[in-house]
C-alpha positions as CSV (number, residue, x, y, z in Angstrom):
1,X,38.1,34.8,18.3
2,X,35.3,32.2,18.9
3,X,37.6,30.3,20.8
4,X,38.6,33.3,23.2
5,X,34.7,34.0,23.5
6,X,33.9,30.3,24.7
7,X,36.5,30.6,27.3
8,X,35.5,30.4,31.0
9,X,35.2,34.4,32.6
10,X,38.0,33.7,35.1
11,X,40.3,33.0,31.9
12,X,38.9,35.9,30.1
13,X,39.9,38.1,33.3
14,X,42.8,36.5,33.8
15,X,43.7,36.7,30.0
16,X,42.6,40.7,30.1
17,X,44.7,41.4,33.2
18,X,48.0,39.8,31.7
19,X,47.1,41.6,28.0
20,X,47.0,45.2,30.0
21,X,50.2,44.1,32.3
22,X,51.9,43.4,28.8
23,X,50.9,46.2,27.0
24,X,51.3,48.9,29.8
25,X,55.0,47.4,30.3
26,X,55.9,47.4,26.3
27,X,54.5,50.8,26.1
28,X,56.3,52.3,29.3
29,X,59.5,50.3,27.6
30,X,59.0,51.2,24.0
31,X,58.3,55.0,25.2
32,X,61.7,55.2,27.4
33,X,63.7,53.3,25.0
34,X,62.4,55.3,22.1
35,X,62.9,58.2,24.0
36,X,66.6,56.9,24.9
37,X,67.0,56.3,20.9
38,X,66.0,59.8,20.0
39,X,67.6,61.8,22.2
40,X,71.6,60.2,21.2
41,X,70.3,60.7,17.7
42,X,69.1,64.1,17.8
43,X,72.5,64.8,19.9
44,X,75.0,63.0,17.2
45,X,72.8,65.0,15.0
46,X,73.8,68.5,16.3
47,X,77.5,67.2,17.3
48,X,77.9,65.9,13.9
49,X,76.6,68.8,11.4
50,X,78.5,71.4,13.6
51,X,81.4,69.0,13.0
52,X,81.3,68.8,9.3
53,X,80.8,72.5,8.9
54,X,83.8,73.0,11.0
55,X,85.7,70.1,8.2
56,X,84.3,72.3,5.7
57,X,85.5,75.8,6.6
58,X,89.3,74.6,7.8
59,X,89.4,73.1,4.1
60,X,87.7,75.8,2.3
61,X,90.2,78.5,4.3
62,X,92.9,76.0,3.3
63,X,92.1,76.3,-0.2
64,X,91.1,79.6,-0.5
65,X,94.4,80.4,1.0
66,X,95.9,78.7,-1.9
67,X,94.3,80.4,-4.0
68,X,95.2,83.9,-1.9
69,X,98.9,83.1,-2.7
70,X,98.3,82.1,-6.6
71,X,97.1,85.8,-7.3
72,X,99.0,87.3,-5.3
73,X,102.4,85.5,-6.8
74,X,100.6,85.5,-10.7
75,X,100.1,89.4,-10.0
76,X,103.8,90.4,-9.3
77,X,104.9,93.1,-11.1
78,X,108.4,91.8,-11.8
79,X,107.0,88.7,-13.0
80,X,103.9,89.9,-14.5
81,X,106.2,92.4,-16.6
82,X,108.9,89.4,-17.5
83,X,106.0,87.6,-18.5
84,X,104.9,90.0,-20.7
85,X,108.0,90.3,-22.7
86,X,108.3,86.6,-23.1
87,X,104.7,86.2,-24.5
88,X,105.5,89.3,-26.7
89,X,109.0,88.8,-27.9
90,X,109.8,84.9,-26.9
91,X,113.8,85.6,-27.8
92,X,116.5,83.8,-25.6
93,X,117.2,86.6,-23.3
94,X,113.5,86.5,-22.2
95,X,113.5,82.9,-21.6
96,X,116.1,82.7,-19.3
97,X,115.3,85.7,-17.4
98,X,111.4,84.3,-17.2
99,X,113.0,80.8,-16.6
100,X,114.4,81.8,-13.5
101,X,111.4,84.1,-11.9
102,X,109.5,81.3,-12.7
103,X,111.6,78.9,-11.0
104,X,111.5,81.1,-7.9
105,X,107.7,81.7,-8.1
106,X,106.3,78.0,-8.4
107,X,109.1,77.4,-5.2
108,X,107.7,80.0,-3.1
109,X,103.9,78.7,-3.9
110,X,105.3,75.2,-3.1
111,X,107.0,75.8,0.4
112,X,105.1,76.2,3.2
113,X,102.0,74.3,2.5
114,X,101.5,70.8,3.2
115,X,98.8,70.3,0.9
116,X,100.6,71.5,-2.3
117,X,102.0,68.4,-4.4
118,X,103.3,70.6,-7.5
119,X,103.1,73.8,-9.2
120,X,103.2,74.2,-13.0
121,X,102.4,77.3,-14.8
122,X,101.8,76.4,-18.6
123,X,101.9,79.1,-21.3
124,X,100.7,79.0,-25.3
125,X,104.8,77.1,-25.9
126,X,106.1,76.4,-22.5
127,X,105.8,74.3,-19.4
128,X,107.2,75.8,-16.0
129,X,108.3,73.9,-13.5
130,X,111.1,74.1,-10.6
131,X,112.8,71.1,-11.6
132,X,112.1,69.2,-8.2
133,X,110.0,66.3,-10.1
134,X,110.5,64.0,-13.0
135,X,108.5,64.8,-15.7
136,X,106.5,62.9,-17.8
137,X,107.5,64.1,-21.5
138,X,104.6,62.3,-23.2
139,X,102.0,64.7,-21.5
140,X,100.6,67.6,-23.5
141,X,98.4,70.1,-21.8
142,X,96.5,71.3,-24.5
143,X,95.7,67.8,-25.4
144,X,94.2,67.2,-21.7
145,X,90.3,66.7,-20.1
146,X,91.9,70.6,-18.2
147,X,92.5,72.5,-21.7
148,X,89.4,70.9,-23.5
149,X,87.3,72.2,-20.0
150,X,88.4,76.1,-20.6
151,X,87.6,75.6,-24.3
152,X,84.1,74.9,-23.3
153,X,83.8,77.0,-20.5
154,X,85.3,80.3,-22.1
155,X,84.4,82.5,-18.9
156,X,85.7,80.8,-16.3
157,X,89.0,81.3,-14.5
158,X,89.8,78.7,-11.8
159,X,88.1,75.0,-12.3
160,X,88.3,71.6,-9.6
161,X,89.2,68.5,-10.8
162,X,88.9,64.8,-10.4
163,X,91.4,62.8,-8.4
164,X,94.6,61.2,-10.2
165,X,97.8,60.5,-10.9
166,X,99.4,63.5,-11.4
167,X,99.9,64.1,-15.3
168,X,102.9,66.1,-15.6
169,X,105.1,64.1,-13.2
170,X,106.4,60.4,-12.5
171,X,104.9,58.9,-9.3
172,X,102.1,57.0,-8.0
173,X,100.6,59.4,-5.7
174,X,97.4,60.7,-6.2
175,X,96.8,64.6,-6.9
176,X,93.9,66.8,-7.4
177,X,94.2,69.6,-9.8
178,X,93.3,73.2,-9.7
179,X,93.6,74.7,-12.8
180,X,93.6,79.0,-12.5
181,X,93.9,80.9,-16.3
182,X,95.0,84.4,-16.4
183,X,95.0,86.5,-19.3
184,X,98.1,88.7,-20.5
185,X,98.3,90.1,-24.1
186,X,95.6,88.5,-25.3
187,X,97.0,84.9,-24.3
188,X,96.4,82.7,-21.8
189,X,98.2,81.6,-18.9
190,X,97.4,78.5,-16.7
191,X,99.1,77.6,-13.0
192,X,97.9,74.2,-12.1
193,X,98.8,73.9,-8.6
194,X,98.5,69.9,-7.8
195,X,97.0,69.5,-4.1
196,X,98.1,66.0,-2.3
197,X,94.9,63.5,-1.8
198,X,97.3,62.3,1.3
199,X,97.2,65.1,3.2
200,X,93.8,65.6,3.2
201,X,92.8,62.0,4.2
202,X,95.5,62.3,6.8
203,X,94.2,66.0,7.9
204,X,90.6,64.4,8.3
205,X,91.7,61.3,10.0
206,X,93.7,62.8,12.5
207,X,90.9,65.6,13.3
208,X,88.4,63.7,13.0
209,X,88.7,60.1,14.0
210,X,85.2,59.6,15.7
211,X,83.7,58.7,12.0
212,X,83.8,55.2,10.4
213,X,84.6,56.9,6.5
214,X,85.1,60.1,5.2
215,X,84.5,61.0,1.3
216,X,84.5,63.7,-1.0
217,X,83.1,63.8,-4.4
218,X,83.5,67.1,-6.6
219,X,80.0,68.0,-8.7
220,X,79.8,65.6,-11.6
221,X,79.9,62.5,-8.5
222,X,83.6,61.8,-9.3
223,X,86.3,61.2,-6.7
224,X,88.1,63.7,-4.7
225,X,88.8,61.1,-1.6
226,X,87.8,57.6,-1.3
227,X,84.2,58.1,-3.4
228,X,83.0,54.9,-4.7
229,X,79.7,53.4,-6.2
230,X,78.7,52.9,-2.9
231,X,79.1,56.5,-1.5
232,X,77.4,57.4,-4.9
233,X,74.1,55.6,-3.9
234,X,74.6,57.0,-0.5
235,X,74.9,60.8,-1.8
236,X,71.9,60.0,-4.3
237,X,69.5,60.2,-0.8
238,X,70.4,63.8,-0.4
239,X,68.4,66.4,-2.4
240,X,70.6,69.4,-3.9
241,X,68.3,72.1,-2.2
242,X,69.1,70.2,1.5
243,X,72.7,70.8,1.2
244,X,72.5,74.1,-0.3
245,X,70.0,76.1,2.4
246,X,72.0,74.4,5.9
247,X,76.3,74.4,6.3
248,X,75.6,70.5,7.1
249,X,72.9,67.9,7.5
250,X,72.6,64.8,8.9
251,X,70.3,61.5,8.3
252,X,69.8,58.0,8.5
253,X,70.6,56.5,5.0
254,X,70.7,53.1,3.8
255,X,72.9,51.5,1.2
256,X,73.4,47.8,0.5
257,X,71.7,46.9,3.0
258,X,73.4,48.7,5.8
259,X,72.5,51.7,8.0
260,X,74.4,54.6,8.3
261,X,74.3,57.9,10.1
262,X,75.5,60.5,6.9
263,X,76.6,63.9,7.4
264,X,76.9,66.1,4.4
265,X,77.6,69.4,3.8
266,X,78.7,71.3,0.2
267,X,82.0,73.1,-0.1
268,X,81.6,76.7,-1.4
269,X,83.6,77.8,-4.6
270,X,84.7,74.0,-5.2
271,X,81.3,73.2,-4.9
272,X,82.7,70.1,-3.2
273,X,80.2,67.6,-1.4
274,X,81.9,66.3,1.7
275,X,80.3,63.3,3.5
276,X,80.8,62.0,6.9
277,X,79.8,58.6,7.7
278,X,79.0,56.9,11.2
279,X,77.6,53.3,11.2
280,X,74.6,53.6,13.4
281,X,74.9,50.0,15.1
282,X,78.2,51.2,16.3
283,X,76.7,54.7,17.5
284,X,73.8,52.8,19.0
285,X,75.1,49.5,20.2
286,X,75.1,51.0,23.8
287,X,71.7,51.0,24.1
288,X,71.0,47.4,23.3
289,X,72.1,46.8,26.6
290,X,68.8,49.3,27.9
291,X,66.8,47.6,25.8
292,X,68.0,43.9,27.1
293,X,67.6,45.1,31.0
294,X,64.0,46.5,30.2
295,X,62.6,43.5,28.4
296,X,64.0,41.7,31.8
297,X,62.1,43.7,33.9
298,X,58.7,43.8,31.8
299,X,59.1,39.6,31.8
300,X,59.6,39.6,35.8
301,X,56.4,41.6,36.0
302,X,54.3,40.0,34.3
303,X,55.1,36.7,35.8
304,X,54.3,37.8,39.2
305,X,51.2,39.8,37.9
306,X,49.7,36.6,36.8
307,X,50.2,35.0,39.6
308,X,48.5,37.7,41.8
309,X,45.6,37.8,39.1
310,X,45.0,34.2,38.9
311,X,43.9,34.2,42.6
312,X,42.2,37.3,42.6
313,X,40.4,36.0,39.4
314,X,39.4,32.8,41.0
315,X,37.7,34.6,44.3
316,X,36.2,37.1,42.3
317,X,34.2,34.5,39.8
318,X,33.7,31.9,42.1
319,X,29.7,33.2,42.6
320,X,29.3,33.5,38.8
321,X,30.3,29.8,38.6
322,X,27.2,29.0,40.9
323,X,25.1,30.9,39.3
324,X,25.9,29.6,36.0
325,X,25.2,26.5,37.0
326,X,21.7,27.5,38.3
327,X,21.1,28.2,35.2
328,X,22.6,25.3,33.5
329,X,19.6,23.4,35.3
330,X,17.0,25.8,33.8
331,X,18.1,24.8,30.2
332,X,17.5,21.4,31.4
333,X,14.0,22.3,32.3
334,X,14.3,21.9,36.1
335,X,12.6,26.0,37.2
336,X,12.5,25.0,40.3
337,X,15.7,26.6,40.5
338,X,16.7,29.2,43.5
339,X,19.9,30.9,43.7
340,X,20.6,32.0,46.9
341,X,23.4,35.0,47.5
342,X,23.7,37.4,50.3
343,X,25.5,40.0,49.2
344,X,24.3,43.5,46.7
345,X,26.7,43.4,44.5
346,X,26.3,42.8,41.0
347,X,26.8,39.3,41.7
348,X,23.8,39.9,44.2
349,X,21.4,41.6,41.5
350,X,22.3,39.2,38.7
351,X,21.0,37.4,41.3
352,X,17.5,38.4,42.6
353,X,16.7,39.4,38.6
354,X,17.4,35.9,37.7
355,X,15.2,34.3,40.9
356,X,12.5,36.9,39.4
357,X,12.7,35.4,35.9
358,X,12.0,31.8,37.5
359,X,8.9,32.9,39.4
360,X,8.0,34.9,35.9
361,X,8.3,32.2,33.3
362,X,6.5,29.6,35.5
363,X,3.7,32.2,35.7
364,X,3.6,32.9,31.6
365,X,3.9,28.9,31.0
366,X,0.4,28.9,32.2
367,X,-1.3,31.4,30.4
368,X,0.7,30.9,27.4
369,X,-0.8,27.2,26.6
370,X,-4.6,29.3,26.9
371,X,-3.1,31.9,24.1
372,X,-1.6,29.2,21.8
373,X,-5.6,27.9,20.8
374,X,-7.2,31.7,20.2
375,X,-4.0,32.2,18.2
376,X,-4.7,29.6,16.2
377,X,-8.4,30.3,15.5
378,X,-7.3,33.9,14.8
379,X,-4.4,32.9,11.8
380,X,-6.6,30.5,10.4
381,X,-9.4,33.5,10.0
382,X,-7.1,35.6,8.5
383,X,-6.1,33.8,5.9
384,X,-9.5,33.3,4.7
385,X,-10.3,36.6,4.5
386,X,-7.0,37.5,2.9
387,X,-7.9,35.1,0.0
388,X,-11.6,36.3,-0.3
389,X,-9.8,39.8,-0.8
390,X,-7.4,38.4,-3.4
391,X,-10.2,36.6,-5.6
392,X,-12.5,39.6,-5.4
393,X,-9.6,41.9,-6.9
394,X,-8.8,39.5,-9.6
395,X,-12.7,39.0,-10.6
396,X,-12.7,43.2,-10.5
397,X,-10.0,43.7,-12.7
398,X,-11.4,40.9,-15.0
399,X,-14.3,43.0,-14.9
400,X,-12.3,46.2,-15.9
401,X,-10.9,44.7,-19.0
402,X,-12.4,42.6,-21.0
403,X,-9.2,41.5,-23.9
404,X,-11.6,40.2,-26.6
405,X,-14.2,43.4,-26.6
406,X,-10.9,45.6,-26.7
407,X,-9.6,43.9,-29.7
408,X,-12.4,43.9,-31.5
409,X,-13.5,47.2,-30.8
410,X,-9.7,48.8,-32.2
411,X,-10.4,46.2,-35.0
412,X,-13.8,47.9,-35.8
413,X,-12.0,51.1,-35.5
414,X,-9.1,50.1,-37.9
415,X,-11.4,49.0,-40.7
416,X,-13.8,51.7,-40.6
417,X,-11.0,54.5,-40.6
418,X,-8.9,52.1,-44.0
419,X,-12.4,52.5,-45.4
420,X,-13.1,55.9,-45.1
421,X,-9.1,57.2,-45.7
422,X,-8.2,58.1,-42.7
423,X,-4.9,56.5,-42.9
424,X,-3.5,57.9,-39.7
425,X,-6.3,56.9,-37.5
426,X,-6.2,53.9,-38.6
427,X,-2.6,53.4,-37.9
428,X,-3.2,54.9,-34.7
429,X,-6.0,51.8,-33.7
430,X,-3.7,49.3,-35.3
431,X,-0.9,50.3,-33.5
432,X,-2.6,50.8,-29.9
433,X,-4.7,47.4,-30.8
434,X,-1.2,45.6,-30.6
435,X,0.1,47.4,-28.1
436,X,-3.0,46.5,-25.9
437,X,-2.4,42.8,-27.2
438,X,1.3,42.8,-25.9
439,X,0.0,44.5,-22.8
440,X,-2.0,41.5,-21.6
441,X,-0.4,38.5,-23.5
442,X,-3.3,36.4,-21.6
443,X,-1.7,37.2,-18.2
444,X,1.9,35.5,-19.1
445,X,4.3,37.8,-17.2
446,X,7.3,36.6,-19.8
447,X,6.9,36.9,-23.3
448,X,9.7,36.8,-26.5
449,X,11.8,39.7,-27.5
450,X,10.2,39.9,-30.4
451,X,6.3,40.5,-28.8
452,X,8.7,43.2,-26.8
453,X,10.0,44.5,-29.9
454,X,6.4,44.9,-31.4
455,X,4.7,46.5,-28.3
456,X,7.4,49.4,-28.1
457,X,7.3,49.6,-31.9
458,X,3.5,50.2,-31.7
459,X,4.2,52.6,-29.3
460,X,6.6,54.6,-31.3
461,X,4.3,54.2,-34.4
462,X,1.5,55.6,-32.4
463,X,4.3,58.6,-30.9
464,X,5.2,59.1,-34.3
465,X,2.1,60.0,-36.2
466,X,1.8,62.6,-32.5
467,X,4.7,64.4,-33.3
468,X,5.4,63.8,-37.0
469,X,8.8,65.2,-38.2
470,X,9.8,66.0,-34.8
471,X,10.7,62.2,-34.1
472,X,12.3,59.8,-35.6
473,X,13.8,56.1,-34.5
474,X,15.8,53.2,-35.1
475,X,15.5,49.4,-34.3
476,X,18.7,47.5,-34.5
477,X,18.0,43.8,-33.4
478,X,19.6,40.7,-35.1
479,X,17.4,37.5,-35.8
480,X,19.3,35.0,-33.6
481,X,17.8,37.2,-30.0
482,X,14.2,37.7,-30.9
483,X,13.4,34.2,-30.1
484,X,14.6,34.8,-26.5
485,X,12.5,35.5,-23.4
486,X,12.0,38.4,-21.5
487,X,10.1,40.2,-18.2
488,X,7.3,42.2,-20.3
489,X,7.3,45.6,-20.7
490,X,10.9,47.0,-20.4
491,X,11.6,48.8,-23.2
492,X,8.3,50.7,-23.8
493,X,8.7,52.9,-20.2
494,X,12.5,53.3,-21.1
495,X,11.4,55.2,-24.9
496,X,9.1,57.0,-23.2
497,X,11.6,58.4,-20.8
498,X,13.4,59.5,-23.8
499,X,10.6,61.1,-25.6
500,X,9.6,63.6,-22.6
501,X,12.6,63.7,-20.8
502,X,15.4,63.9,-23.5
503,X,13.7,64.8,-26.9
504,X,10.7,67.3,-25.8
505,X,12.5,70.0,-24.2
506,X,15.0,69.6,-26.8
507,X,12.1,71.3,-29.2
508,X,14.0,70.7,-32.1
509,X,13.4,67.0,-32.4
510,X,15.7,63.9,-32.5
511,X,16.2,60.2,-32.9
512,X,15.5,57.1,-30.4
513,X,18.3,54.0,-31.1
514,X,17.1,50.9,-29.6
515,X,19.8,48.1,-29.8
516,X,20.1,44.4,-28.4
517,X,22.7,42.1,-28.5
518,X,23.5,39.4,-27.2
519,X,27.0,39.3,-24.8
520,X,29.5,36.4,-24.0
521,X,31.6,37.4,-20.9
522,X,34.8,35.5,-19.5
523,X,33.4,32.4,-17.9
524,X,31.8,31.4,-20.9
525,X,28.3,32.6,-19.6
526,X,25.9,35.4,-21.8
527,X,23.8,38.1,-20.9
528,X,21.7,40.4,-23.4
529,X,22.4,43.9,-23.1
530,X,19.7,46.2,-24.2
531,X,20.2,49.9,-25.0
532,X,17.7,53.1,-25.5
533,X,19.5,56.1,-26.9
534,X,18.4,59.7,-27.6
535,X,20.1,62.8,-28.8
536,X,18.1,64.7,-26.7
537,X,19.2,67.3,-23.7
538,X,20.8,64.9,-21.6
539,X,21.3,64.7,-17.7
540,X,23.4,67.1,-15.6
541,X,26.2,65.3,-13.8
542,X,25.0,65.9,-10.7
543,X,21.4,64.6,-11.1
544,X,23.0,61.2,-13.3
545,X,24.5,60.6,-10.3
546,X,21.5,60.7,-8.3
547,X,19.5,58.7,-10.4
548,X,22.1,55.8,-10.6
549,X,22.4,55.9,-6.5
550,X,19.0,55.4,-6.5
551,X,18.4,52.7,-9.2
552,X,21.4,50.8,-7.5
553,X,19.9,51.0,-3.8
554,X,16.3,50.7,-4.9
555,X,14.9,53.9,-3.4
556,X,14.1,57.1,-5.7
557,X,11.4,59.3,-5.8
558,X,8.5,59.3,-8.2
559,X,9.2,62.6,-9.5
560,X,12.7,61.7,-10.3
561,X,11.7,58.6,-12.7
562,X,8.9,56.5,-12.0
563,X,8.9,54.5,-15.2
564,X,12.6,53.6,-15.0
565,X,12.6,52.8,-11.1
566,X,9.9,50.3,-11.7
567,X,11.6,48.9,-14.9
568,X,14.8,48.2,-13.2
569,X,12.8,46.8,-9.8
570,X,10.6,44.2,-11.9
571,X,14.2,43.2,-13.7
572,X,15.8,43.0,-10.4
573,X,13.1,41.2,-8.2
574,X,12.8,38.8,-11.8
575,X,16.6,37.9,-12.0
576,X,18.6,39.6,-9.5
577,X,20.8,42.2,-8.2
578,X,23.4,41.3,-10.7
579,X,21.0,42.9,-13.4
580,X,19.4,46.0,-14.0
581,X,19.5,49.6,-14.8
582,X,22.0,51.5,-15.5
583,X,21.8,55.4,-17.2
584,X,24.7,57.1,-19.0
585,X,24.7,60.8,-20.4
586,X,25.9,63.7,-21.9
587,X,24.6,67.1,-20.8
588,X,23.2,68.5,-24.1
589,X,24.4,65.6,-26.0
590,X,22.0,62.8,-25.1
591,X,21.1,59.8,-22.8
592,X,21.4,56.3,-22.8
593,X,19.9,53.7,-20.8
594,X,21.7,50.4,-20.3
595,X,19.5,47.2,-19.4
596,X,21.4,43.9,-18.9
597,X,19.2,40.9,-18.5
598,X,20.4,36.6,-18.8
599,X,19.6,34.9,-22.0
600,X,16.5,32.6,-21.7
601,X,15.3,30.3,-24.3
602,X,12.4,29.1,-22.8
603,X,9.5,31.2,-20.1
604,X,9.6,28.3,-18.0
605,X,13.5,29.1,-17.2
């Protein structure tokens, strides 16, 4: 960026001209090709999902049609009545006559429909067949994934299964069962009509040959036609409630690492999921060529652009190069500069406001060497009378407080009030005696934890005999800290906070916790961590917030904590914005404030 700003203007324009050439020429492309894109997906959408319903409803019709013909042959009288007498009597006479009618049944089922592979109508003792396939002997029904499915599912009278080789006959071709149970004298009666896997991929290919792959998986995502693991991650991108609300829908998927264009629709009563696929570089290959011609002409453009712009650009800033050398010899001190342009332009006015400026500043380099002196004279008074003012303040506070007749008079006090019994007041001078002493340690601004730890227990002493059972507290400091040094005056505005804020309106009384310790964090560096607790009413959420907003940016009002703002702005302006204040509460529960300062062993550190 530095580098483009230190450029000369005619690159700049040149550079600005070629950037808007470029980007008006990959938008106008990017718009038609995009455009292009959009409009042969959203047609292959349409096309394809009107396809695939169509696929859907010849095969469902197909099916159902099958399924038409099973009642309607199951239902016969002649062989619902022989069927009857078999199931009730079973004698030889029976047989044969049922043998027969079933014979003729399962032959008229089978002829006529291309899809059918085998018919074979299983009773509680006996397989039918029509004796047109080798059977395989080993193969017991009630033994099979079929029976076990109607054991579980009790209710149901027709149930789709997975694709196989067919169980009751020799062969290698691959069948899908349909299973239908009827129910005659309290027995049941299964036709599984076996529908060919081949005729179904040949149906779709022939039909519909402008897709790359065609599948069908059945609802448990096992194979009805050429479903794989791969078509399962493909079907995985479709949700159940997509399929179920449109007859088809298509999208963009992506499996392995390839793109396709999936159609899928749901197959009603098989509950069949049917998926077309369409490899969208192959549907979109065409317009690679569009977008090959249009990065042609966008290149072609811009090259003759920049040619145009680069002379345009070189006329056009051929004045600013004269003037910026004018005023290349001003910054060598020579203002006795002129720039001389005819023109009223902004070339022109740059122009007559810089040949102003000249005539200005060699007027002003005059008068200024007469100001420089009084300037002088006038800084030098100032600062005498600003430290006048600062040694008259510090001789009137002297004044104010004099440290040895305070002592001595809260001494006085002390003694007299031991003397006479008055054990509280004498507590009370004691206490505000070393409180005053901590107060003015002779002027040092950084004293040890431990004079801290007496000043705010003198206060608490004196708060203490003020409000008897009311309050209570608790100091919890180990040995190893109170040695350690510290800005004066921290903890006492902090407990105070706590006493009107948190433990007054309370009216029932409560506890103040003060706790120190000292804190090793990751780099090996350590930090104290000071803490005043009360079980007082706490802060509303609202107003914590506000008060911590404030105390990080360093700007809250008086009313809203005076004390604590000044606490956490002498800690800050002592060791830095990495330390400070920090409140946390409870509404009715209680408040803590959270003071983190560094370790120092010494006041000079």
């Amino acid at each position: 960026m530095k580098m483009i700003r230190n450029m000369k203007f005619r690159t700049k324009v040149i550079l600005l001209c070629v950037w808007v050439l470029l980007m008006n020429g990959i938008l106008t492309g990017s718009l038609y090709y995009n455009y292009a894109f959009k409009d042969t997906l959203q047609n292959y959408y349409g096309t394809s999902e009107d396809m695939v319903s169509q696929m859907n409803s010849h095969l469902h019709s197909d099916i159902r049609s099958i399924t038409q013909r099973v009642h309607a042959a199951f239902y016969n009288p002649s062989l619902l009545q022989s069927m009857r007498t078999y199931l009730v009597n079973g004698d030889g006479e029976g047989y044969t006559r049922i043998l027969g009618e079933m014979a003729d049944t399962i032959s008229e089922l089978h002829q006529g429909d291309r899809l059918i592979h085998s018919v074979v109508i299983q009773t509680r003792d006996t397989m039918f067949e029509n004796f047109t396939r080798i059977r395989r002997h080993e193969f017991r029904f009630e033994e099979s994934d079929m029976y076990r499915y109607f054991e579980e599912h009790p209710q149901d009278s027709i149930a789709w299964f997975s694709a196989r080789k067919s169980p009751f006959f020799q062969g290698e071709e691959i069948v899908i069962p349909v299973v239908y149970r009827f129910r005659i004298e309290r027995t049941d009666v299964f036709i599984i009509v076996s529908l060919q896997q081949s005729e179904i991929q040949k149906y779709l290919r022939e039909t519909y040959t402008s897709y790359d792959e065609i599948f069908i998986a059945d609802r448990n995502l096992e194979n009805i036609l050429g479903f794989e693991q791969k078509e399962s991650a493909l079907l995985s991108q479709f949700r159940p409630e997509e399929l179920e609300h449109k007859n088809a829908v298509c999208k963009e998927v992506s499996v392995d690492g390839e793109t396709y264009l999936a159609t899928c629709t749901i197959m009603p009563g098989t509950n069949w999921q049917i998926c077309a696929l369409k490899s969208a570089g192959s549907l979109l290959g065409n317009l690679d060529k569009l977008r090959y011609f249009i990065i042609g002409v966008i290149v072609l453009c811009i090259i003759a652009s920049c040619m145009l712009v680069a002379i345009l650009a070189d006329r056009l800033t051929a004045p600013l190069n004269r003037l910026a050398g004018s005023m290349k010899h001003v910054t060598e001190d020579k203002l006795e500069t002129y720039f001389d342009y005819p023109y009223r332009d902004e070339v022109g006015h740059l122009a007559s406001s810089f040949n102003y400026m000249i005539r200005r500043i060699n007027q002003l380099v005059g008068e200024l060497g007469a100001s420089i002196e009084a300037l002088k004279q006038e800084k030098e008074m100032v600062q005498q009378v600003l430290e006048q003012k600062r040694k008259a303040e510090l001789k009137a506070l002297q004044a104010q407080i004099n440290p040895h007749f305070l002592y001595n008079t809260l001494n006085a006090i002390t003694w007299q009030a031991s003397d006479q019994g008055a054990t509280e007041v004498a507590i009370l001078s004691n206490s505000l005696g070393k409180f005053f002493r901590v107060s003015l340690s002779r002027g040092r601004e950084r004293i040890t934890l431990r004079e801290e730890l007496e000043h705010v227990t003198s206060y608490l002493r004196i708060q203490k005999i003020r409000y008897a059972d009311k309050m209570n507290y608790q100091v919890d400091v180990p040995e190893d800290v109170k040695e350690l040094y510290i800005t004066k005056l921290v903890l006492q505005p902090l407990v105070e906070n706590s006493i009107y804020h948190g433990l007054k309106p309370k009216g029932t009384g409560g506890t103040i916790y003060i706790c120190i310790r000292r804190q090793i964090l990751s780099d090996g560096s350590s930090r104290l961590l000071l803490k005043v607790r009360d079980d007082g009413v706490g802060i509303p959420g609202e107003k914590l917030d506000i008060l911590n907003q404030g105390l990080m940016t360093g700007r809250i009002s008086r009313d809203s904590g005076y004390g604590i703002y000044n606490v956490n702005e002498r800690i800050r302006l002592s060791y830095g914005e990495a330390y400070g204040l920090t409140l946390e509460s409870e509404h009715q529960q209680g408040t803590t404030a959270l003071l983190t300062v560094p370790v120092r062993t010494t006041e000079e550190e």
